[in-house]
mmCIF file of N, CA, C and O in Angstrom:
data_model
loop_
_atom_site.group_PDB
_atom_site.id
_atom_site.type_symbol
_atom_site.label_atom_id
_atom_site.label_comp_id
_atom_site.label_asym_id
_atom_site.label_seq_id
_atom_site.Cartn_x
_atom_site.Cartn_y
_atom_site.Cartn_z
ATOM 1 N N UNK M 967 0.353 -1.329 0.204
ATOM 2 C CA UNK M 967 0.105 0.263 -0.030
ATOM 3 C C UNK M 967 0.811 1.248 -0.099
ATOM 4 O O UNK M 967 1.659 1.401 0.980
ATOM 5 N N UNK M 968 0.766 2.053 -0.792
ATOM 6 C CA UNK M 968 1.795 3.419 -1.242
ATOM 7 C C UNK M 968 0.968 4.387 -0.349
ATOM 8 O O UNK M 968 -0.744 4.605 -0.424
ATOM 9 N N UNK M 969 1.653 4.715 0.286
ATOM 10 C CA UNK M 969 1.053 5.892 1.753
ATOM 11 C C UNK M 969 0.842 6.899 0.524
ATOM 12 O O UNK M 969 2.036 7.555 0.119
ATOM 13 N N UNK M 970 -0.236 8.085 1.012
ATOM 14 C CA UNK M 970 -0.113 9.301 0.382
ATOM 15 C C UNK M 970 0.559 10.031 1.348
ATOM 16 O O UNK M 970 0.970 9.962 2.390
ATOM 17 N N UNK M 971 1.939 10.955 0.722
ATOM 18 C CA UNK M 971 2.723 11.532 0.949
ATOM 19 C C UNK M 971 2.415 12.652 2.272
ATOM 20 O O UNK M 971 3.292 12.309 2.875
ATOM 21 N N UNK M 972 1.185 13.410 1.916
ATOM 22 C CA UNK M 972 1.037 13.919 3.382
ATOM 23 C C UNK M 972 -0.089 13.679 4.048
ATOM 24 O O UNK M 972 -0.637 14.363 5.152
ATOM 25 N N UNK M 973 -0.580 12.458 3.920
ATOM 26 C CA UNK M 973 -1.600 11.944 4.892
ATOM 27 C C UNK M 973 -1.313 11.964 6.070
ATOM 28 O O UNK M 973 -1.976 11.986 6.735
ATOM 29 N N UNK M 974 0.216 11.009 6.707
ATOM 30 C CA UNK M 974 0.618 10.876 7.615
ATOM 31 C C UNK M 974 1.569 11.466 7.773
ATOM 32 O O UNK M 974 2.519 11.335 6.890
ATOM 33 N N UNK M 975 2.072 11.808 9.319
ATOM 34 C CA UNK M 975 3.259 12.734 9.772
ATOM 35 C C UNK M 975 4.115 12.048 10.640
ATOM 36 O O UNK M 975 3.606 11.291 11.564
ATOM 37 N N UNK M 976 5.341 12.360 10.673
ATOM 38 C CA UNK M 976 5.762 10.984 11.529
ATOM 39 C C UNK M 976 5.633 11.925 12.692
ATOM 40 O O UNK M 976 5.521 13.409 13.288
ATOM 41 N N UNK M 977 5.258 11.410 13.830
ATOM 42 C CA UNK M 977 4.695 11.832 15.027
ATOM 43 C C UNK M 977 3.398 11.667 15.032
ATOM 44 O O UNK M 977 2.793 11.581 16.728
ATOM 45 N N UNK M 978 2.694 11.572 14.311
ATOM 46 C CA UNK M 978 1.280 11.123 14.288
ATOM 47 C C UNK M 978 0.689 9.558 14.855
ATOM 48 O O UNK M 978 1.867 9.036 14.915
ATOM 49 N N UNK M 979 -0.133 9.513 15.579
ATOM 50 C CA UNK M 979 -0.205 8.105 16.161
ATOM 51 C C UNK M 979 -1.664 7.660 15.090
ATOM 52 O O UNK M 979 -2.377 8.415 14.947
ATOM 53 N N UNK M 980 -1.135 6.674 14.679
ATOM 54 C CA UNK M 980 -1.905 5.982 13.633
ATOM 55 C C UNK M 980 -2.418 4.234 14.309
ATOM 56 O O UNK M 980 -1.848 3.885 14.559
ATOM 57 N N UNK M 981 -3.617 3.867 13.536
ATOM 58 C CA UNK M 981 -3.665 2.304 13.556
ATOM 59 C C UNK M 981 -3.498 1.882 12.363
ATOM 60 O O UNK M 981 -3.519 2.165 10.940
ATOM 61 N N UNK M 982 -2.752 0.539 12.236
ATOM 62 C CA UNK M 982 -2.841 -0.436 11.130
ATOM 63 C C UNK M 982 -3.839 -1.905 11.259
ATOM 64 O O UNK M 982 -3.353 -2.148 12.454
ATOM 65 N N UNK M 983 -4.175 -1.912 10.430
ATOM 66 C CA UNK M 983 -5.081 -3.313 10.828
ATOM 67 C C UNK M 983 -4.346 -4.232 9.670
ATOM 68 O O UNK M 983 -4.288 -4.212 8.626
ATOM 69 N N UNK M 984 -3.789 -5.202 10.381
ATOM 70 C CA UNK M 984 -2.759 -5.972 10.124
ATOM 71 C C UNK M 984 -3.766 -7.313 9.433
ATOM 72 O O UNK M 984 -5.244 -7.906 9.083
ATOM 73 N N UNK M 985 -3.192 -7.896 8.026
ATOM 74 C CA UNK M 985 -3.749 -9.117 7.767
ATOM 75 C C UNK M 985 -4.102 -10.500 8.984
ATOM 76 O O UNK M 985 -4.822 -11.480 8.275
ATOM 77 N N UNK M 986 -3.470 -10.500 9.875
ATOM 78 C CA UNK M 986 -3.879 -11.254 10.553
ATOM 79 C C UNK M 986 -5.028 -11.267 11.653
ATOM 80 O O UNK M 986 -5.713 -11.920 12.142
ATOM 81 N N UNK M 987 -5.545 -9.797 11.149
ATOM 82 C CA UNK M 987 -6.675 -9.433 12.083
ATOM 83 C C UNK M 987 -6.182 -8.587 13.180
ATOM 84 O O UNK M 987 -7.295 -7.823 13.743
ATOM 85 N N UNK M 988 -5.325 -8.209 13.386
ATOM 86 C CA UNK M 988 -4.871 -7.745 14.693
ATOM 87 C C UNK M 988 -4.879 -6.124 14.322
ATOM 88 O O UNK M 988 -4.684 -5.803 13.104
ATOM 89 N N UNK M 989 -5.107 -5.160 15.117
ATOM 90 C CA UNK M 989 -4.735 -3.807 14.742
ATOM 91 C C UNK M 989 -3.973 -3.261 16.068
ATOM 92 O O UNK M 989 -4.089 -3.749 16.603
ATOM 93 N N UNK M 990 -3.202 -2.590 15.550
ATOM 94 C CA UNK M 990 -1.999 -1.529 15.987
ATOM 95 C C UNK M 990 -2.148 -0.703 16.139
ATOM 96 O O UNK M 990 -2.542 -0.039 15.240
ATOM 97 N N UNK M 991 -1.866 0.213 17.163
ATOM 98 C CA UNK M 991 -1.724 1.103 17.426
ATOM 99 C C UNK M 991 -0.361 2.173 17.793
ATOM 100 O O UNK M 991 0.228 1.216 18.689
ATOM 101 N N UNK M 992 0.030 2.886 17.118
ATOM 102 C CA UNK M 992 1.876 3.797 17.504
ATOM 103 C C UNK M 992 1.864 4.825 16.724
ATOM 104 O O UNK M 992 1.165 5.452 16.340
ATOM 105 N N UNK M 993 3.284 5.241 17.379
ATOM 106 C CA UNK M 993 3.523 6.429 16.815
ATOM 107 C C UNK M 993 4.403 6.407 15.526
ATOM 108 O O UNK M 993 5.403 5.723 15.842
ATOM 109 N N UNK M 994 4.387 6.640 14.382
ATOM 110 C CA UNK M 994 4.704 6.924 13.679
ATOM 111 C C UNK M 994 6.180 7.574 13.646
ATOM 112 O O UNK M 994 6.399 8.860 13.756
ATOM 113 N N UNK M 995 6.934 6.180 13.685
ATOM 114 C CA UNK M 995 8.584 7.109 13.373
ATOM 115 C C UNK M 995 8.941 7.169 11.403
ATOM 116 O O UNK M 995 9.977 8.227 11.770
ATOM 117 N N UNK M 996 8.425 6.525 10.615
ATOM 118 C CA UNK M 996 9.113 6.372 9.784
ATOM 119 C C UNK M 996 8.160 5.033 8.478
ATOM 120 O O UNK M 996 7.321 4.826 9.497
ATOM 121 N N UNK M 997 8.150 5.638 7.582
ATOM 122 C CA UNK M 997 7.315 5.054 6.491
ATOM 123 C C UNK M 997 7.895 5.608 5.258
ATOM 124 O O UNK M 997 8.273 5.986 4.676
ATOM 125 N N UNK M 998 7.634 4.230 4.011
ATOM 126 C CA UNK M 998 7.571 4.143 2.621
ATOM 127 C C UNK M 998 7.450 2.978 2.080
ATOM 128 O O UNK M 998 6.293 2.552 2.958
ATOM 129 N N UNK M 999 7.415 3.084 0.838
ATOM 130 C CA UNK M 999 7.168 2.021 0.094
ATOM 131 C C UNK M 999 6.875 0.470 0.562
ATOM 132 O O UNK M 999 6.218 -0.082 0.108
ATOM 133 N N UNK M 1000 8.055 0.287 1.706
ATOM 134 C CA UNK M 1000 8.416 -0.982 2.534
ATOM 135 C C UNK M 1000 7.703 -1.068 3.461
ATOM 136 O O UNK M 1000 7.029 -2.440 4.269
ATOM 137 N N UNK M 1001 7.314 -0.183 4.061
ATOM 138 C CA UNK M 1001 6.347 -0.315 5.599
ATOM 139 C C UNK M 1001 6.112 0.760 6.252
ATOM 140 O O UNK M 1001 6.624 1.740 6.227
ATOM 141 N N UNK M 1002 6.193 0.625 7.617
ATOM 142 C CA UNK M 1002 5.801 1.411 8.482
ATOM 143 C C UNK M 1002 6.438 1.269 9.754
ATOM 144 O O UNK M 1002 6.356 0.150 10.555
ATOM 145 N N UNK M 1003 7.402 2.109 10.669
ATOM 146 C CA UNK M 1003 8.058 1.551 11.484
ATOM 147 C C UNK M 1003 7.332 2.642 12.798
ATOM 148 O O UNK M 1003 7.001 3.774 12.490
ATOM 149 N N UNK M 1004 7.047 1.913 13.887
ATOM 150 C CA UNK M 1004 6.056 2.506 14.789
ATOM 151 C C UNK M 1004 6.888 2.415 16.283
ATOM 152 O O UNK M 1004 7.633 1.458 16.361
ATOM 153 N N UNK M 1005 6.754 3.564 16.756
ATOM 154 C CA UNK M 1005 7.267 3.472 18.202
ATOM 155 C C UNK M 1005 6.263 3.366 19.217
ATOM 156 O O UNK M 1005 5.250 3.594 19.170
ATOM 157 N N UNK M 1006 6.808 2.427 20.059
ATOM 158 C CA UNK M 1006 5.853 1.663 21.392
ATOM 159 C C UNK M 1006 4.653 1.666 21.006
ATOM 160 O O UNK M 1006 3.435 1.462 21.646
ATOM 161 N N UNK M 1007 4.205 0.467 19.587
ATOM 162 C CA UNK M 1007 3.135 0.141 19.291
ATOM 163 C C UNK M 1007 2.496 -1.187 20.164
ATOM 164 O O UNK M 1007 3.384 -1.749 20.979
ATOM 165 N N UNK M 1008 1.290 -0.821 20.324
ATOM 166 C CA UNK M 1008 0.175 -1.879 20.882
ATOM 167 C C UNK M 1008 -0.784 -1.955 20.269
ATOM 168 O O UNK M 1008 -1.109 -1.506 19.211
ATOM 169 N N UNK M 1009 -1.342 -3.371 20.710
ATOM 170 C CA UNK M 1009 -2.438 -4.120 19.907
ATOM 171 C C UNK M 1009 -3.375 -3.706 20.673
ATOM 172 O O UNK M 1009 -3.511 -3.812 21.812
ATOM 173 N N UNK M 1010 -4.682 -3.357 19.896
ATOM 174 C CA UNK M 1010 -5.796 -3.335 20.569
ATOM 175 C C UNK M 1010 -6.715 -4.306 20.805
ATOM 176 O O UNK M 1010 -6.552 -5.528 20.046
ATOM 177 N N UNK M 1011 -7.135 -4.681 22.311
ATOM 178 C CA UNK M 1011 -7.560 -5.997 22.522
ATOM 179 C C UNK M 1011 -9.167 -5.377 23.545
ATOM 180 O O UNK M 1011 -9.435 -4.107 23.481
ATOM 181 N N UNK M 1012 -9.783 -6.484 23.751
ATOM 182 C CA UNK M 1012 -11.191 -5.966 24.203
ATOM 183 C C UNK M 1012 -11.022 -6.322 25.416
ATOM 184 O O UNK M 1012 -10.454 -7.499 26.150
ATOM 185 N N UNK M 1013 -11.836 -6.206 26.343
ATOM 186 C CA UNK M 1013 -11.741 -6.424 27.770
ATOM 187 C C UNK M 1013 -12.901 -5.590 28.409
ATOM 188 O O UNK M 1013 -13.612 -5.258 27.981
ATOM 189 N N UNK M 1014 -13.035 -6.356 29.703
ATOM 190 C CA UNK M 1014 -14.266 -6.201 30.375
ATOM 191 C C UNK M 1014 -14.808 -4.512 30.547
ATOM 192 O O UNK M 1014 -15.750 -4.142 30.330
ATOM 193 N N UNK M 1015 -13.512 -3.530 30.536
ATOM 194 C CA UNK M 1015 -13.899 -2.486 30.698
ATOM 195 C C UNK M 1015 -13.495 -1.806 29.434
ATOM 196 O O UNK M 1015 -14.161 -0.507 29.143
ATOM 197 N N UNK M 1016 -14.210 -2.613 28.074
ATOM 198 C CA UNK M 1016 -14.078 -2.059 26.785
ATOM 199 C C UNK M 1016 -12.402 -2.242 25.925
ATOM 200 O O UNK M 1016 -12.058 -3.010 26.389
ATOM 201 N N UNK M 1017 -12.441 -1.510 25.635
ATOM 202 C CA UNK M 1017 -10.926 -1.465 24.734
ATOM 203 C C UNK M 1017 -9.769 -0.776 25.006
ATOM 204 O O UNK M 1017 -9.896 0.046 26.349
ATOM 205 N N UNK M 1018 -9.007 -1.752 25.172
ATOM 206 C CA UNK M 1018 -7.560 -1.983 26.103
ATOM 207 C C UNK M 1018 -6.696 -2.301 25.097
ATOM 208 O O UNK M 1018 -6.629 -2.260 23.557
ATOM 209 N N UNK M 1019 -5.208 -2.014 25.501
ATOM 210 C CA UNK M 1019 -3.917 -1.870 24.854
ATOM 211 C C UNK M 1019 -2.853 -2.696 25.770
ATOM 212 O O UNK M 1019 -2.816 -2.648 26.790
ATOM 213 N N UNK M 1020 -2.065 -3.302 24.797
ATOM 214 C CA UNK M 1020 -1.278 -4.366 25.249
ATOM 215 C C UNK M 1020 -0.175 -4.168 24.666
ATOM 216 O O UNK M 1020 0.113 -3.829 23.174
ATOM 217 N N UNK M 1021 1.377 -4.203 24.852
ATOM 218 C CA UNK M 1021 2.409 -4.049 24.661
ATOM 219 C C UNK M 1021 2.250 -5.261 23.163
ATOM 220 O O UNK M 1021 2.034 -5.747 23.390
ATOM 221 N N UNK M 1022 2.628 -4.565 21.713
ATOM 222 C CA UNK M 1022 2.492 -5.227 20.710
ATOM 223 C C UNK M 1022 3.461 -6.387 20.597
ATOM 224 O O UNK M 1022 3.516 -7.778 20.489
ATOM 225 N N UNK M 1023 4.864 -6.154 21.233
ATOM 226 C CA UNK M 1023 5.707 -7.320 21.368
ATOM 227 C C UNK M 1023 6.560 -7.264 22.994
ATOM 228 O O UNK M 1023 7.105 -6.517 23.000
ATOM 229 N N UNK M 1024 6.000 -8.441 23.458
ATOM 230 C CA UNK M 1024 6.676 -7.904 24.983
ATOM 231 C C UNK M 1024 8.103 -8.197 25.114
ATOM 232 O O UNK M 1024 8.475 -7.305 26.003
ATOM 233 N N UNK M 1025 8.856 -9.150 24.183
ATOM 234 C CA UNK M 1025 10.299 -8.822 24.343
ATOM 235 C C UNK M 1025 10.724 -7.522 23.856
ATOM 236 O O UNK M 1025 12.343 -7.166 24.261
ATOM 237 N N UNK M 1026 10.286 -6.285 23.246
ATOM 238 C CA UNK M 1026 10.803 -4.888 22.826
ATOM 239 C C UNK M 1026 10.710 -4.170 23.532
ATOM 240 O O UNK M 1026 10.302 -4.134 24.734
ATOM 241 N N UNK M 1027 11.607 -3.648 23.924
ATOM 242 C CA UNK M 1027 12.110 -2.653 25.019
ATOM 243 C C UNK M 1027 11.767 -1.044 24.270
ATOM 244 O O UNK M 1027 12.510 -0.552 23.000
ATOM 245 N N UNK M 1028 10.657 -0.778 24.234
ATOM 246 C CA UNK M 1028 9.949 0.406 23.638
ATOM 247 C C UNK M 1028 10.805 1.826 23.436
ATOM 248 O O UNK M 1028 10.410 2.613 23.035
ATOM 249 N N UNK M 1029 11.737 1.603 24.693
ATOM 250 C CA UNK M 1029 12.518 3.022 24.852
ATOM 251 C C UNK M 1029 13.281 2.845 23.932
ATOM 252 O O UNK M 1029 14.415 4.032 23.434
ATOM 253 N N UNK M 1030 14.077 1.891 23.164
ATOM 254 C CA UNK M 1030 15.201 1.667 22.353
ATOM 255 C C UNK M 1030 15.077 1.413 21.156
ATOM 256 O O UNK M 1030 15.993 1.478 20.550
ATOM 257 N N UNK M 1031 13.571 0.639 21.023
ATOM 258 C CA UNK M 1031 13.518 -0.029 19.361
ATOM 259 C C UNK M 1031 12.209 0.335 19.049
ATOM 260 O O UNK M 1031 11.044 0.527 19.596
ATOM 261 N N UNK M 1032 12.123 0.643 17.911
ATOM 262 C CA UNK M 1032 10.826 0.755 17.290
ATOM 263 C C UNK M 1032 10.194 -0.662 16.087
ATOM 264 O O UNK M 1032 11.153 -1.533 15.907
ATOM 265 N N UNK M 1033 9.035 -0.968 15.870
ATOM 266 C CA UNK M 1033 8.692 -1.881 14.993
ATOM 267 C C UNK M 1033 8.351 -1.533 13.679
ATOM 268 O O UNK M 1033 7.894 -0.618 13.518
ATOM 269 N N UNK M 1034 8.589 -2.652 12.767
ATOM 270 C CA UNK M 1034 8.688 -1.935 11.465
ATOM 271 C C UNK M 1034 7.658 -3.004 10.944
ATOM 272 O O UNK M 1034 7.638 -4.925 11.052
ATOM 273 N N UNK M 1035 6.549 -2.745 10.683
ATOM 274 C CA UNK M 1035 5.745 -3.216 9.778
ATOM 275 C C UNK M 1035 5.345 -3.425 8.127
ATOM 276 O O UNK M 1035 5.507 -2.381 7.716
ATOM 277 N N UNK M 1036 5.629 -4.523 7.472
ATOM 278 C CA UNK M 1036 5.792 -4.485 6.298
ATOM 279 C C UNK M 1036 4.422 -4.265 5.583
ATOM 280 O O UNK M 1036 3.742 -4.724 5.791
ATOM 281 N N UNK M 1037 4.758 -3.988 4.498
ATOM 282 C CA UNK M 1037 3.323 -3.200 3.414
ATOM 283 C C UNK M 1037 2.416 -4.145 3.545
ATOM 284 O O UNK M 1037 1.257 -3.956 3.642
ATOM 285 N N UNK M 1038 3.151 -5.245 3.010
ATOM 286 C CA UNK M 1038 2.124 -6.194 2.340
ATOM 287 C C UNK M 1038 1.394 -7.171 3.783
ATOM 288 O O UNK M 1038 0.698 -8.213 3.276
ATOM 289 N N UNK M 1039 1.894 -7.014 4.997
ATOM 290 C CA UNK M 1039 1.246 -6.916 5.717
ATOM 291 C C UNK M 1039 -0.223 -6.102 6.861
ATOM 292 O O UNK M 1039 -0.731 -6.971 7.037
ATOM 293 N N UNK M 1040 0.337 -5.059 5.656
ATOM 294 C CA UNK M 1040 -1.123 -4.001 6.408
ATOM 295 C C UNK M 1040 -2.130 -3.885 5.466
ATOM 296 O O UNK M 1040 -1.938 -3.796 4.245
ATOM 297 N N UNK M 1041 -3.650 -4.210 5.679
ATOM 298 C CA UNK M 1041 -4.894 -3.864 4.873
ATOM 299 C C UNK M 1041 -4.962 -2.484 4.833
ATOM 300 O O UNK M 1041 -5.191 -1.998 4.013
ATOM 301 N N UNK M 1042 -5.293 -1.619 6.174
ATOM 302 C CA UNK M 1042 -5.740 -0.363 5.966
ATOM 303 C C UNK M 1042 -4.673 0.523 7.160
ATOM 304 O O UNK M 1042 -4.037 -0.160 8.163
ATOM 305 N N UNK M 1043 -4.867 1.536 7.197
ATOM 306 C CA UNK M 1043 -3.942 2.824 7.860
ATOM 307 C C UNK M 1043 -5.188 3.546 8.144
ATOM 308 O O UNK M 1043 -6.109 3.756 7.386
ATOM 309 N N UNK M 1044 -5.211 4.385 9.512
ATOM 310 C CA UNK M 1044 -5.941 5.115 9.751
ATOM 311 C C UNK M 1044 -5.255 6.364 10.941
ATOM 312 O O UNK M 1044 -4.690 5.293 11.696
ATOM 313 N N UNK M 1045 -5.730 7.450 11.267
ATOM 314 C CA UNK M 1045 -5.638 8.185 12.503
ATOM 315 C C UNK M 1045 -6.365 7.690 13.290
ATOM 316 O O UNK M 1045 -7.299 7.275 13.164
ATOM 317 N N UNK M 1046 -5.714 7.643 14.419
ATOM 318 C CA UNK M 1046 -6.433 6.724 15.696
ATOM 319 C C UNK M 1046 -7.201 8.047 15.840
ATOM 320 O O UNK M 1046 -7.274 9.391 16.347
ATOM 321 N N UNK M 1047 -8.591 7.379 16.514
ATOM 322 C CA UNK M 1047 -9.606 8.219 16.956
ATOM 323 C C UNK M 1047 -8.975 8.934 18.314
ATOM 324 O O UNK M 1047 -8.455 8.540 18.956
ATOM 325 N N UNK M 1048 -9.811 10.105 18.517
ATOM 326 C CA UNK M 1048 -9.232 10.585 19.606
ATOM 327 C C UNK M 1048 -9.179 10.432 21.047
ATOM 328 O O UNK M 1048 -8.337 10.626 21.439
ATOM 329 N N UNK M 1049 -10.238 9.475 21.256
ATOM 330 C CA UNK M 1049 -10.259 9.206 22.594
ATOM 331 C C UNK M 1049 -9.200 8.104 23.238
ATOM 332 O O UNK M 1049 -8.708 7.442 23.829
ATOM 333 N N UNK M 1050 -9.385 7.355 21.839
ATOM 334 C CA UNK M 1050 -8.180 5.978 21.528
ATOM 335 C C UNK M 1050 -6.792 6.384 21.796
ATOM 336 O O UNK M 1050 -6.206 5.588 22.161
ATOM 337 N N UNK M 1051 -6.389 7.352 21.069
ATOM 338 C CA UNK M 1051 -5.004 8.252 20.634
ATOM 339 C C UNK M 1051 -4.739 9.019 22.392
ATOM 340 O O UNK M 1051 -3.900 8.327 22.874
ATOM 341 N N UNK M 1052 -5.876 9.483 22.981
ATOM 342 C CA UNK M 1052 -5.570 9.631 24.918
ATOM 343 C C UNK M 1052 -5.154 8.781 25.698
ATOM 344 O O UNK M 1052 -4.623 8.870 26.413
ATOM 345 N N UNK M 1053 -5.719 7.594 25.245
ATOM 346 C CA UNK M 1053 -5.606 6.352 26.080
ATOM 347 C C UNK M 1053 -4.258 5.699 25.209
ATOM 348 O O UNK M 1053 -3.695 5.665 26.725
ATOM 349 N N UNK M 1054 -3.959 5.982 24.579
ATOM 350 C CA UNK M 1054 -2.514 5.205 23.929
ATOM 351 C C UNK M 1054 -1.238 5.795 24.421
ATOM 352 O O UNK M 1054 -0.268 5.656 25.573
ATOM 353 N N UNK M 1055 -1.667 7.525 24.579
ATOM 354 C CA UNK M 1055 -0.680 8.665 25.023
ATOM 355 C C UNK M 1055 -0.676 8.291 26.992
ATOM 356 O O UNK M 1055 0.854 8.289 27.626
ATOM 357 N N UNK M 1056 -1.728 7.732 27.291
ATOM 358 C CA UNK M 1056 -1.548 7.774 28.918
ATOM 359 C C UNK M 1056 -1.042 6.618 29.135
ATOM 360 O O UNK M 1056 -0.190 6.380 29.697
ATOM 361 N N UNK M 1057 -1.294 5.245 28.297
ATOM 362 C CA UNK M 1057 -1.044 4.200 28.835
ATOM 363 C C UNK M 1057 0.614 3.998 28.292
ATOM 364 O O UNK M 1057 1.511 3.424 28.732
ATOM 365 N N UNK M 1058 1.450 4.846 27.552
ATOM 366 C CA UNK M 1058 2.670 4.436 26.751
ATOM 367 C C UNK M 1058 3.632 5.719 27.487
ATOM 368 O O UNK M 1058 4.901 5.906 27.075
ATOM 369 N N UNK M 1059 2.954 6.701 28.274
ATOM 370 C CA UNK M 1059 3.813 7.750 28.791
ATOM 371 C C UNK M 1059 4.008 7.270 30.613
ATOM 372 O O UNK M 1059 3.482 7.129 31.284
ATOM 373 N N UNK M 1060 5.700 7.433 30.384
ATOM 374 C CA UNK M 1060 5.892 7.380 31.850
ATOM 375 C C UNK M 1060 5.699 8.311 32.787
ATOM 376 O O UNK M 1060 6.296 9.807 32.441
ATOM 377 N N UNK M 1061 5.027 7.981 34.118
ATOM 378 C CA UNK M 1061 4.924 9.541 35.061
ATOM 379 C C UNK M 1061 5.594 9.576 36.000
ATOM 380 O O UNK M 1061 6.600 8.915 36.044
#
C-alpha cells in the first residue's frame, strides 16, 4: 500500500489493521513503500472495561527500539480516533 505523502506525518498516532486481523496503534516514526515503523506499538484488545491496549511485542524495549510492519502485512491505515489516541498516550507515557 503506497502511503499518500501528506496524509500521515512522523509523530502522528496511527492505527494499522494487519492481515492477521490484529489492530496496532503506535507513533509513526518512519514510512516508505516497504512499510511503517512505529514507536511503542500496542495491540488493541477488548476487555471487560471496553477497548484496551497491550504492548505489541513483550520482548521489545519500547524506549530503545521501534517495530517495523511490512506493507504487505497491512490491510489499511487510519489516524487514531481521539479517545483511543488519548488512552494510548496515557498508557505509553511514563509518569
